[in-house]
Short mmCIF file of C-alpha atoms in Angstrom, two decimals:
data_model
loop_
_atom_site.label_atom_id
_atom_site.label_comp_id
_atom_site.label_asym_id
_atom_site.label_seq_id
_atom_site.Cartn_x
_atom_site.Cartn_y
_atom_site.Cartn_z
CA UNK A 207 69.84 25.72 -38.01
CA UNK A 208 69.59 28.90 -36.71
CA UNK A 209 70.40 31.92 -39.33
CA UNK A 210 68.30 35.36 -37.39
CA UNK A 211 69.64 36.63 -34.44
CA UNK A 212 67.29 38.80 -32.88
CA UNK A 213 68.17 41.33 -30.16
CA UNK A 214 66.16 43.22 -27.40
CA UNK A 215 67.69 46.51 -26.83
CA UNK A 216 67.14 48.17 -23.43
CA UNK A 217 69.28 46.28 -20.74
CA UNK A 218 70.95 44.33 -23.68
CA UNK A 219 72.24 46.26 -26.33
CA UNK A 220 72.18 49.59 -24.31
CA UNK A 221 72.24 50.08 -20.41
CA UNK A 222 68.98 51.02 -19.13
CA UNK A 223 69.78 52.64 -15.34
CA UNK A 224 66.17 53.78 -14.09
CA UNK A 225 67.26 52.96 -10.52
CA UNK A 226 70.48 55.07 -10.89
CA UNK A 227 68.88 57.65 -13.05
CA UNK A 228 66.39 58.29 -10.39
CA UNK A 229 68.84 58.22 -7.43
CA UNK A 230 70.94 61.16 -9.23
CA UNK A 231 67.88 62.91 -9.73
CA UNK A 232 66.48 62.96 -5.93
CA UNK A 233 69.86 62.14 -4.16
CA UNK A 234 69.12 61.01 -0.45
CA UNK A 235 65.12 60.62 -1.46
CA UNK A 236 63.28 58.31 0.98
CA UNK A 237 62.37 54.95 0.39
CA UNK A 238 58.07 56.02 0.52
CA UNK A 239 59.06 59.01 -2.51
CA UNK A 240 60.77 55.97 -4.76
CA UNK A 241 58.18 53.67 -4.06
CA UNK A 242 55.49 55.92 -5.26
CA UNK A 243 57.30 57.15 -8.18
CA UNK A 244 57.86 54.05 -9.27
CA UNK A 245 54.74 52.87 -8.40
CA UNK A 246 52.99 55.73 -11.21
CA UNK A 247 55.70 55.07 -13.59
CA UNK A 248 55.78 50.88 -13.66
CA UNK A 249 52.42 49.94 -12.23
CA UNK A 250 49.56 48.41 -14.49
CA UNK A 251 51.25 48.67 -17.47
CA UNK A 252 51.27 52.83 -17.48
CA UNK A 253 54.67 53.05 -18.98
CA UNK A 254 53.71 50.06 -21.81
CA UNK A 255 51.50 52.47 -23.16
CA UNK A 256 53.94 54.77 -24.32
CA UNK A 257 56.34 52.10 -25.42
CA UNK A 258 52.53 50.74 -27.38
CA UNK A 259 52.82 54.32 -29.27
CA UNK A 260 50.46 56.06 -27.15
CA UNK A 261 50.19 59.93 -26.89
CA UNK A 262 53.17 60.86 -24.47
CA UNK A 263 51.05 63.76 -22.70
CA UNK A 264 48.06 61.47 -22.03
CA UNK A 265 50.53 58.66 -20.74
CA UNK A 266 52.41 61.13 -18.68
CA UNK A 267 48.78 62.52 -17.29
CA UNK A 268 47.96 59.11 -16.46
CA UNK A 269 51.09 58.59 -14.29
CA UNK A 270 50.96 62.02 -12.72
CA UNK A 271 47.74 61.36 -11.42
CA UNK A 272 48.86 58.20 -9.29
CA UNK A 273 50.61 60.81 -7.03
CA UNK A 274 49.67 64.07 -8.42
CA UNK A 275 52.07 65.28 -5.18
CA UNK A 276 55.10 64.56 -7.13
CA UNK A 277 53.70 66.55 -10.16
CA UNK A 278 57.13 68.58 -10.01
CA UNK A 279 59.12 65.65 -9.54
CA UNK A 280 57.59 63.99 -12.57
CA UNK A 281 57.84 66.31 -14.79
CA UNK A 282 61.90 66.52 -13.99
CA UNK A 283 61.95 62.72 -14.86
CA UNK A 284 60.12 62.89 -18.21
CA UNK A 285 61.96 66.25 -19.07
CA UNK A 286 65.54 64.53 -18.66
CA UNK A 287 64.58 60.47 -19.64
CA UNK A 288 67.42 60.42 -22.21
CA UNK A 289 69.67 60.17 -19.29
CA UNK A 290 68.56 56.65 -18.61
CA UNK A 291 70.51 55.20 -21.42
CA UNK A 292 73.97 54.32 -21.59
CA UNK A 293 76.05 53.02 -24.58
CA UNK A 294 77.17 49.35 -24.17
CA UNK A 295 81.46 49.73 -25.88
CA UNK A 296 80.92 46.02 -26.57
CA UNK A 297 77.65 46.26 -28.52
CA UNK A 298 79.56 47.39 -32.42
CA UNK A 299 81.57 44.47 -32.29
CA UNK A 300 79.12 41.67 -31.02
CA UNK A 301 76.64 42.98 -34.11
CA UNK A 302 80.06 42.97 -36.70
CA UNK A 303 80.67 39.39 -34.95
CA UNK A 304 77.75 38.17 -36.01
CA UNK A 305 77.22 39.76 -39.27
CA UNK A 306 80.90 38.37 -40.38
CA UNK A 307 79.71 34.71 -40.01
CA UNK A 308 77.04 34.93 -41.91
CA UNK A 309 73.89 35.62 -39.35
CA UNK A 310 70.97 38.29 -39.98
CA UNK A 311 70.61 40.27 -37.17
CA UNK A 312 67.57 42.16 -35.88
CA UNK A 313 66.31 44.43 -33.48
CA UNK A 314 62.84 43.63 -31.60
CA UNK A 315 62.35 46.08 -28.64
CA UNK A 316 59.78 47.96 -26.44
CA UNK A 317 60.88 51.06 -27.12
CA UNK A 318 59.02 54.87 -27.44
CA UNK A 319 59.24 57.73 -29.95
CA UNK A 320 59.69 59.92 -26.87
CA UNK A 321 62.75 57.82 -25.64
CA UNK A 322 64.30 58.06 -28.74
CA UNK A 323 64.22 61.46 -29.12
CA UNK A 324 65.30 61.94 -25.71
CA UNK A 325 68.48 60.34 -26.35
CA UNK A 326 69.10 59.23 -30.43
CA UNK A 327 72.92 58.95 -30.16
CA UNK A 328 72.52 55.61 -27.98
CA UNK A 329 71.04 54.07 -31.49
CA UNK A 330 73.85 54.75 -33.15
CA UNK A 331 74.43 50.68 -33.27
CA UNK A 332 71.17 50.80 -35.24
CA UNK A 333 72.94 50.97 -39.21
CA UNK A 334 75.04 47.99 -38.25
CA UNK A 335 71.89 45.83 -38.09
CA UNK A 336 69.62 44.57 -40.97
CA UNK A 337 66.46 45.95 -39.27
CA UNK A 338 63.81 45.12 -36.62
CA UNK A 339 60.49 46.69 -34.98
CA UNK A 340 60.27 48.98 -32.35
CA UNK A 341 56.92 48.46 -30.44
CA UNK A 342 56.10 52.22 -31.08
CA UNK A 343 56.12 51.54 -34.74
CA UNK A 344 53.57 48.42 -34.48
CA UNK A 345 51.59 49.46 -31.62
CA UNK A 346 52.36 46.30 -30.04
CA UNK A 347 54.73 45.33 -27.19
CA UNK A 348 56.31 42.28 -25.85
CA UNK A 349 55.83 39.41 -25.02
CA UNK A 350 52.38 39.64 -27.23
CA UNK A 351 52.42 37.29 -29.44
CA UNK A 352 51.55 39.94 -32.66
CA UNK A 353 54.59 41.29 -31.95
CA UNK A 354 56.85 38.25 -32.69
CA UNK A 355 54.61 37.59 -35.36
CA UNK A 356 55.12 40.94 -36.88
CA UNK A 357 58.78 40.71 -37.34
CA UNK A 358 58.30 36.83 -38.39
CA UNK A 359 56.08 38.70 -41.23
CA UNK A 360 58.61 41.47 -41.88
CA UNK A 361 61.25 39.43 -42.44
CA UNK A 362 60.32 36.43 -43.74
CA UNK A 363 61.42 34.79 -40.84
CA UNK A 364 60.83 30.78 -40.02
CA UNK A 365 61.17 30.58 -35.99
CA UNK A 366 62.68 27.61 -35.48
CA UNK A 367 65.77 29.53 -37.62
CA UNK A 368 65.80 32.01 -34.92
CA UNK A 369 67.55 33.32 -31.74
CA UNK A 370 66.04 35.79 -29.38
CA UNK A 371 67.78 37.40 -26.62
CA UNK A 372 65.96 39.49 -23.90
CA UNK A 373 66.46 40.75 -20.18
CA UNK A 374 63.04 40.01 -19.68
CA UNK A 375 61.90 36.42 -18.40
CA UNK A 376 58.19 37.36 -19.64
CA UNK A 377 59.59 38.38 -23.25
CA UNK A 378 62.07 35.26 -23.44
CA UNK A 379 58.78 32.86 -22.21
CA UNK A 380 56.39 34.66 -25.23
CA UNK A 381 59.44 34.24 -27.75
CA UNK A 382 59.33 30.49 -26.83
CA UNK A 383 55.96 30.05 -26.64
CA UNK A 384 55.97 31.66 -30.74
CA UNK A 385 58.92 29.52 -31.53
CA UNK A 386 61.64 30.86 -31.41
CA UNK A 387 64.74 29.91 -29.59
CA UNK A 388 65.42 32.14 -26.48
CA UNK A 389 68.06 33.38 -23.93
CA UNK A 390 67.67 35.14 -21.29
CA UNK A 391 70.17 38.09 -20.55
CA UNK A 392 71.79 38.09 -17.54
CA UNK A 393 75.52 39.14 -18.27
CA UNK A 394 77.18 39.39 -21.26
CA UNK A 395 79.75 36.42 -20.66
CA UNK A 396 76.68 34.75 -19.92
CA UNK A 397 74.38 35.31 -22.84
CA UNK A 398 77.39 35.14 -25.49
CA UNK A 399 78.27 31.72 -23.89
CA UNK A 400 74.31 30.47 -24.17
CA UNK A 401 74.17 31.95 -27.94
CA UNK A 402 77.26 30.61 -28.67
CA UNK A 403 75.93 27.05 -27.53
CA UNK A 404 72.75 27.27 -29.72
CA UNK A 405 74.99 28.78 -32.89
CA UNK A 406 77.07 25.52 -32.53
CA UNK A 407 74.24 23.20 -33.22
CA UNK A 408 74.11 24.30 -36.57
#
């Protein structure tokens, strides 16, 4: 019987938009300028590391020098990361949902100090919810398997009791792989359909 639904954020509970966010930045840039940028940014895990609670300058550093040409460029894109994130209108009321029939519901995301800052008011879902672990805060980031273990350990949590719901193949495969039931997001009609499936076994 599952009783602990447990939520990524990024892409699930919020919009993340890099693509967008970078084409309103360098309207009109050519295909070789986005490839390298993202290249820096997403390549060998560069951009885990500050999600993992690293330094921000030495992360940022690290990038940078993958195409220290675009130095300028990069700096724009850390300066103004906030704008990334979007609110998701439907993301109050599928946490009240929940809540009102009886289901704990957590957080578990990769997910940076710097990000946060950059743009708090996106969290503002976060008081709804009985709690979680951001990567930052553990050092850890999905799909390790400390990290589901860490919020199995927080909360007391038995896995087989739970429901995890990420964007990520990767992150739903290491949720399964710890025990936990999984979903992948795809759409919202989607992933409320699949949960509501599991929920009914109960």
């Amino acid at each position: 019987m599952i009783k602990t639904v447990i939520f990524d954020v990024g892409n699930v509970l919020v919009d993340f938009d890099w693509e967008g966010y970078i084409d309103k930045l360098f309207q009109n840039a050519d295909k070789n300028f986005v490839m390298k940028i993202n290249d820096a940014v997403w390549g060998k895990g560069r951009w885990e590391r500050l999600d993992a609670g690293d330094n921000p300058e030495e992360v940022f550093n690290n990038i940078i020098s993958q195409a220290p040409e675009y130095e300028n460029e990069f700096q724009i894109i850390f300066r103004r990361i906030g704008e990334t994130l979007r609110k998701r209108p439907e993301t109050p009321n599928w946490i009240k949902s929940l809540k009102e029939k009886g289901y704990q519901v957590l957080y578990l995301s990769n997910y940076s100090h710097y990000v946060m800052k950059a743009n708090p008011d996106v969290l503002d879902f976060l008081p709804l919810m009985d709690g979680g672990v951001f990567s930052c805060d553990v050092k850890l980031v999905k799909p390790q398997r400390e990290i589901y273990e860490c919020i199995a350990e927080k909360y007391n949590l038995n896995p087989s009791e739970c429901v995890f719901i990420d964007d990520l193949e990767r992150n739903v495969k290491g949720a399964k792989d710890f025990g936990f039931e999984a979903i992948q997001f795809v759409t919202l009609k989607q992933t409320q359909e699949d949960l509501k499936k599991i929920l009914e076994k109960r």
